[in-house]
XYZ file of C-alpha atoms in Angstrom:
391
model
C 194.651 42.858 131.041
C 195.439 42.588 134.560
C 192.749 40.619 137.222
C 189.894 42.545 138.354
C 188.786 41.505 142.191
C 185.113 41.143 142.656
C 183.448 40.375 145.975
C 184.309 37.447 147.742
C 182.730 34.301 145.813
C 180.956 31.185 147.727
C 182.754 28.296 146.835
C 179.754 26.963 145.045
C 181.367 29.594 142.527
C 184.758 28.324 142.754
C 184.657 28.436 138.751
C 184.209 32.008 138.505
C 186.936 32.695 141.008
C 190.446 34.077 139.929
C 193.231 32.036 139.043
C 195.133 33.000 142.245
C 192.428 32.420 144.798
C 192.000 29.039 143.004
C 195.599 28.374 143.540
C 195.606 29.365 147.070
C 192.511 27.096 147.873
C 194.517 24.004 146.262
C 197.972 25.043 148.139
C 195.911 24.710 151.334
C 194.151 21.501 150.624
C 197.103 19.696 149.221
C 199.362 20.884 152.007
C 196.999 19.443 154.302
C 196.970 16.731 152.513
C 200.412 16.233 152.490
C 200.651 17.301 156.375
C 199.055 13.783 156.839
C 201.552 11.857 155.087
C 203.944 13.470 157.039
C 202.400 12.458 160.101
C 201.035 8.952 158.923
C 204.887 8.290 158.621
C 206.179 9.580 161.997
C 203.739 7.594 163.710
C 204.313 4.548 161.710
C 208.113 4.583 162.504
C 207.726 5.114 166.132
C 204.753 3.595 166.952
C 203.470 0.506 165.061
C 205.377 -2.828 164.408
C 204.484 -2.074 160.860
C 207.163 0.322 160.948
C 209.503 -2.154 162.331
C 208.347 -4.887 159.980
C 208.026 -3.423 156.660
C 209.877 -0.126 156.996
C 213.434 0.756 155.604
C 215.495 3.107 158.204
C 217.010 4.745 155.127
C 213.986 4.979 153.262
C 211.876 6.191 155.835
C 214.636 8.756 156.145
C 214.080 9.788 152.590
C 210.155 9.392 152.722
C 210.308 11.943 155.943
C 212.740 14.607 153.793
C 209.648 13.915 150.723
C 207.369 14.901 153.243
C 208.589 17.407 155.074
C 209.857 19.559 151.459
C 206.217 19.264 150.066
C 204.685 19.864 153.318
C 207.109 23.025 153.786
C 206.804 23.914 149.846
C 202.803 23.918 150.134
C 203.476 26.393 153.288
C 205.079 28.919 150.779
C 202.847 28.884 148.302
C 200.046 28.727 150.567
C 201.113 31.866 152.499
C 202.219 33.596 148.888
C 198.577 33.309 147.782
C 197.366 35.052 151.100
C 199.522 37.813 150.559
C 198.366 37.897 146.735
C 195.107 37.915 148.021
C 195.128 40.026 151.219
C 196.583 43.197 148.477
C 194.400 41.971 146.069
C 197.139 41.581 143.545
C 197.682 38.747 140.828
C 200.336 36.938 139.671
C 200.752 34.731 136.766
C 203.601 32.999 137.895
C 201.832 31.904 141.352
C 199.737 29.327 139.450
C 202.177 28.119 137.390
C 204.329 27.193 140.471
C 200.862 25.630 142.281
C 200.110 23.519 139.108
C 203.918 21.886 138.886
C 204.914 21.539 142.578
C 201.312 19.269 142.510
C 203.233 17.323 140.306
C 206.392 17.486 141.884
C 204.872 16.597 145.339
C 202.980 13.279 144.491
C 206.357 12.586 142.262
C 208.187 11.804 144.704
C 205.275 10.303 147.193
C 205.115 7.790 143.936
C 208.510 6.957 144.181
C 209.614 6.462 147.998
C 205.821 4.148 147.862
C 206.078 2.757 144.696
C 205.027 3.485 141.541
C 202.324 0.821 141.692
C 200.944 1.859 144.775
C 196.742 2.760 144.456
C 197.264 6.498 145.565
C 199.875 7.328 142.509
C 197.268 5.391 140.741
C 194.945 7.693 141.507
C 196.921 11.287 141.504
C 197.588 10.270 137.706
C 193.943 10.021 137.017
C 192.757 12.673 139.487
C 194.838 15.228 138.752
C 194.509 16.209 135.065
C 190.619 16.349 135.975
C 191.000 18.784 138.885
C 193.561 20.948 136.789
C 191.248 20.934 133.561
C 188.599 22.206 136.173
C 190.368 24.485 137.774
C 192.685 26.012 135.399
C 193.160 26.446 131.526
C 194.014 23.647 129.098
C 197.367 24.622 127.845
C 199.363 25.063 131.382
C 197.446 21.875 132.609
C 198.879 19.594 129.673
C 202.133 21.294 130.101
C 202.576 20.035 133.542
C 200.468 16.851 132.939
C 203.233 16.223 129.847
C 206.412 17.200 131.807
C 205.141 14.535 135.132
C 204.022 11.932 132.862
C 207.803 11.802 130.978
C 209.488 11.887 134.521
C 207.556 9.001 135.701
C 208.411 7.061 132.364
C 211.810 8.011 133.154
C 212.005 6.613 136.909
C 210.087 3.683 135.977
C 213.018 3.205 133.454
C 215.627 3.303 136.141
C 214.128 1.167 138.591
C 213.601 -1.315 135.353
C 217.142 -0.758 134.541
C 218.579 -0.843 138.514
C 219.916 2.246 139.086
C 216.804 3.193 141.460
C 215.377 1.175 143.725
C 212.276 0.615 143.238
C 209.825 1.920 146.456
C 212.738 2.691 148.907
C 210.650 3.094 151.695
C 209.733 -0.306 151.946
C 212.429 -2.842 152.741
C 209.507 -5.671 152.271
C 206.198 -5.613 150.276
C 203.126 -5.351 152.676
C 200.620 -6.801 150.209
C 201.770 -10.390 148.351
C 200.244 -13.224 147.760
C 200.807 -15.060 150.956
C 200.215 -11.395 153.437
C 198.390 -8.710 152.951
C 199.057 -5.826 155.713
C 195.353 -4.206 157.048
C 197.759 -1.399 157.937
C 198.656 -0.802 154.772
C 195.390 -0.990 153.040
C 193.529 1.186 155.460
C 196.604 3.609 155.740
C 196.103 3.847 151.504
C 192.581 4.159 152.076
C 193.150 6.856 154.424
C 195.349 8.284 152.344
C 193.008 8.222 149.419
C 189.800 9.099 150.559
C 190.481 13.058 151.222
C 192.116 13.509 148.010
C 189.109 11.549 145.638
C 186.905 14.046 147.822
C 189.020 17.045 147.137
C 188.332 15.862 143.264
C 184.575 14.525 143.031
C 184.248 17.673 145.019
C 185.658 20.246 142.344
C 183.911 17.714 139.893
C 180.713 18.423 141.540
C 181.235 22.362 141.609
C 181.479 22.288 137.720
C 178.525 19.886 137.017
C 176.627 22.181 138.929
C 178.010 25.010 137.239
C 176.989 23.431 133.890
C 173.287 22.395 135.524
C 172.870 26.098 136.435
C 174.045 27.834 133.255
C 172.052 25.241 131.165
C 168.889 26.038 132.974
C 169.808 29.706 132.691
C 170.108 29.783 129.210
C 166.775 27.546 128.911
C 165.047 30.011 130.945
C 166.551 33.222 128.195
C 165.576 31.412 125.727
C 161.974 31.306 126.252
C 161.456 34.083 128.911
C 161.607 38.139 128.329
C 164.709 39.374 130.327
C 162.345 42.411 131.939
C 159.086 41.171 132.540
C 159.833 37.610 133.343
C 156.712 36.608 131.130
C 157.203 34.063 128.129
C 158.819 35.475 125.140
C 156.872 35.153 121.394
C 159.138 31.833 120.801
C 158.014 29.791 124.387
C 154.346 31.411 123.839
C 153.819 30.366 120.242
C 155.388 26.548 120.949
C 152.725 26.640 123.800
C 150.221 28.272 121.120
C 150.810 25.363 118.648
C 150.475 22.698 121.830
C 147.146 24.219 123.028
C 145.370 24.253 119.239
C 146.355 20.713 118.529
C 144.761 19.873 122.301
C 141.423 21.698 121.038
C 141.170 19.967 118.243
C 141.178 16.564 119.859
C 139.173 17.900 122.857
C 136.328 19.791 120.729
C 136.930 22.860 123.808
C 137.654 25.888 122.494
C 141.163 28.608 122.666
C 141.044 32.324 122.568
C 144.459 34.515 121.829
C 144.429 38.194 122.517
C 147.041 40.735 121.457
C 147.387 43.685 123.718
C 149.270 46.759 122.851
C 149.883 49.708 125.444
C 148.539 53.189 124.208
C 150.810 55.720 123.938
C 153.923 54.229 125.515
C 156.373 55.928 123.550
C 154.937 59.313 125.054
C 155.727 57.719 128.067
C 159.328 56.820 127.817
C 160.191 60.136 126.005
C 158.634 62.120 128.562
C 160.100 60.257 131.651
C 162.303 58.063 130.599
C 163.130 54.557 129.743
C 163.559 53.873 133.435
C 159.941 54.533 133.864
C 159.051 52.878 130.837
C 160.358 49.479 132.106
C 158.844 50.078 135.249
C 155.178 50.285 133.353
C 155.917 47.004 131.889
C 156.727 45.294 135.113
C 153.650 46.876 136.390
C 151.377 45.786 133.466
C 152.789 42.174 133.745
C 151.664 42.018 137.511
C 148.045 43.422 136.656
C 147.882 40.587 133.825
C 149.143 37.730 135.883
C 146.304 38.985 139.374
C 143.672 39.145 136.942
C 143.738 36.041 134.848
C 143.410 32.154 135.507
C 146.838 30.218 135.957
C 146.398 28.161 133.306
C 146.445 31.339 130.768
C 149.983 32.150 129.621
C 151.346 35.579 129.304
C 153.829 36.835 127.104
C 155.954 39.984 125.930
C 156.094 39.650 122.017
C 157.337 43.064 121.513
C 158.521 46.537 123.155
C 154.853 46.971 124.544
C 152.533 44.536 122.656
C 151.885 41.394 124.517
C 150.036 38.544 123.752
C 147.885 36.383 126.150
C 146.691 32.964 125.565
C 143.879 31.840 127.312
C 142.732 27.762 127.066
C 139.671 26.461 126.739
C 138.364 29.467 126.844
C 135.357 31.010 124.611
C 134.107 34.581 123.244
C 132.248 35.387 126.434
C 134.726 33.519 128.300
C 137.588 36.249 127.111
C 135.449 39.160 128.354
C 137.716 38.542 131.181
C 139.841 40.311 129.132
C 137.938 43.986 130.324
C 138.737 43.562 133.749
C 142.932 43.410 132.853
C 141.720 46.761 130.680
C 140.199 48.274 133.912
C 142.286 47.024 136.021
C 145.285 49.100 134.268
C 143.564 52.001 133.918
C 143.106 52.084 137.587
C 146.498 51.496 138.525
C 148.554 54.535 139.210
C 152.322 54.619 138.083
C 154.036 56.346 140.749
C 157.185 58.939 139.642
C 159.319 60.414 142.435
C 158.544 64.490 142.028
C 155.853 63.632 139.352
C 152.104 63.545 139.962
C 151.287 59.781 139.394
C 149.675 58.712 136.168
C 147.584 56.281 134.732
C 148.099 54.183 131.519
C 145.703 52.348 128.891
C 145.790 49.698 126.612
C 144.197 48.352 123.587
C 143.062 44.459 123.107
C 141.864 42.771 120.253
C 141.119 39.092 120.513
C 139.538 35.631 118.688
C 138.519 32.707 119.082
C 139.383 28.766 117.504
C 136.279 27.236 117.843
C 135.384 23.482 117.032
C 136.089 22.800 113.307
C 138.647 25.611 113.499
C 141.460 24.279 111.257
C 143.580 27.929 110.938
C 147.070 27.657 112.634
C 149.039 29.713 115.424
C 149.702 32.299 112.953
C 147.014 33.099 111.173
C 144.978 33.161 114.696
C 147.408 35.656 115.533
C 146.714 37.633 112.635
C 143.035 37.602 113.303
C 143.707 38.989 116.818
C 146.069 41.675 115.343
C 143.711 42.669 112.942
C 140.936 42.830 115.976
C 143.491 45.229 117.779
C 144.224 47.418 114.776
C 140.212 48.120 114.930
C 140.370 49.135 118.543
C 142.940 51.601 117.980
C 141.086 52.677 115.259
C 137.924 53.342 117.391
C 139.620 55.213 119.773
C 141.851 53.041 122.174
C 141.404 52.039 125.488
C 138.989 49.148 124.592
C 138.842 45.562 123.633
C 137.680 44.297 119.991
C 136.595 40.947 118.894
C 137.180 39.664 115.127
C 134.041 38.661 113.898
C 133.434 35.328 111.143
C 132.602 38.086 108.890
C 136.424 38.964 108.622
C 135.633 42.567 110.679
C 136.813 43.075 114.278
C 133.744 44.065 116.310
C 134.489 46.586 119.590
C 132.970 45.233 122.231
């Protein structure tokens, strides 16, 4: 299935964005990149006695025709992605190319410097992580494979003497007796903007990971609509509060609320309408009640509110929510507004209370089944005598 282009993506998003806009950003970077070799060199010949000191004419001959192809090759591909992207069409051979020229280009940087030299050092290391970042597995091990063998196979030469080894250097700038600051700060120099190019891409994806991770926390214990806690966050919290009240002697009260006649509701306007009642009734529950109560969505339009160290005459609090919804108007565009109710039934673990999460949430069910059962709109409480009492 072809590409699909989206909106342009911040590059905090860099992950998400297409294999071709990903290709054009690293075709950019690395021509840069190699724009300053390129340069480093020129002004080394002409204008430093390093040139004159450690420099081979020939090599630096070669070095600048190294240069100059990646610098011109990067070019290319970087002005083949902008056309890609300016017609917003893909290509699958476009990253391919991207992924091996990389290779290619610090291939031959690593031979005219040396194969020992820090920055081919740290291309070998670098690189697989940025390409296992930025692209899929199997092309990155391809061209991590085919590079690693060609390496082997010049290091074999040199060992063998039909290359010579670093042929841009006609003497070694660091040894034992000399070492060149030239050298060292031109590698360095050299260095520095690529390991940022790659803790940089390293940092997009840890973030990436940080994000999702906390997004996938968050739907696991919060209801997508409402943004209340779901029944799995509010029954941990449940569980957490009971064993507090126990040790504290202070007592909890749960209430389960149910919505009357919601499915009249979405039938006769619409689920549209119906979410917007929920969003509503989650607002009037968060104004009215303390912080430290929790609120959740434990099904279509029964929720369940859990109020600490709270007692019976304490929950009463629960009749203003129950007012407060009634007297909240629902607006519908070319409807006449309208007003919904609710139903509440709700108990209390007092001191000496040993019953669970569960079977308090049973007792509070059972204390909403009798308000229904009376007539709706009101609040029940269940009663030591096993009966819910309407308050």
């Amino acid at each position: 299935m072809p590409a699909v282009d989206r909106n342009p993506l911040p590059i905090t998003d860099l992950l998400d964005w297409s294999d071709r806009d990903k290709s054009l950003l690293l075709s950019v970077l690395t021509g840069l990149l190699m724009l300053g070799f390129l340069g480093w060199l020129l002004f080394t010949v002409n204008y430093t006695r390093f040139g004159e000191q450690f420099l081979s004419v020939e090599g630096a001959w070669l070095a600048r025709d190294i240069f100059l192809f990646n610098v011109i090759g990067w070019l290319l591909l970087s002005c083949w992605g902008m056309a890609l992207h300016k017609t917003k069409r893909h290509s699958v051979a476009y990253p391919n190319v991207c992924i091996h020229f990389f290779g290619f280009s610090f291939l031959g940087i690593g031979y005219v410097m040396g194969l020992y030299n820090p920055i081919v050092g740290l291309v070998l290391v670098g690189s697989p992580l940025t390409g296992f970042i930025l692209f899929d597995f199997k092309r990155v091990t391809c061209s991590l494979v085919i590079h690693t063998v060609m390496v082997l196979a010049i290091y074999a030469l040199i060992v063998q003497g039909k290359l010579q080894y670093a042929p841009m250097l006609k003497a070694d700038p660091v040894t034992k007796d000399l070492v060149s600051v030239y050298w060292v700060n031109s590698m360095i120099a050299f260095a520095t903007p690529f390991l940022a190019m790659v803790f940089g891409f390293t940092y997009v994806l840890l973030r990436r990971w940080q994000i999702r991770e906390k997004q996938i926390r968050a739907l696991a214990v919060t209801d997508p609509l409402t943004g209340l806690d779901n029944r799995r966050a509010l029954f941990d919290q449940f569980s957490y509060e009971l064993a507090r009240s126990r040790r504290s002697g202070n007592p909890v009260s749960v209430c389960v609320m149910d919505l009357d006649h919601f499915k009249q509701i979405n039938d006769r306007y619409g689920h549209a309408i119906g979410d917007k009642v929920l969003l509503m009734v989650a607002r009037v529950l968060r104004d009215c009640l303390r912080e430290t109560d929790r609120i959740g969505r434990i099904g279509g339009e029964e929720f369940m509110l859990l109020m600490p160290e709270t007692d019976q005459q304490g929950a009463k609090v629960i009749e203003r929510c129950r007012q407060r919804l009634c007297g909240t108007p629902v607006v519908v565009e070319g409807e006449a507004p309208f007003h919904v109710s609710a139903s509440f039934g709700v108990t209390c673990s007092g001191t000496g209370d040993t019953l669970g999460e569960e079977q308090l949430f049973t007792r509070a069910d059972q204390a909403l089944y009798q308000a229904k059962e009376a007539g709706r709109n009101r609040m029940a409480f269940w009663s030591l005598s096993q009966e819910a009492v309407p308050a």
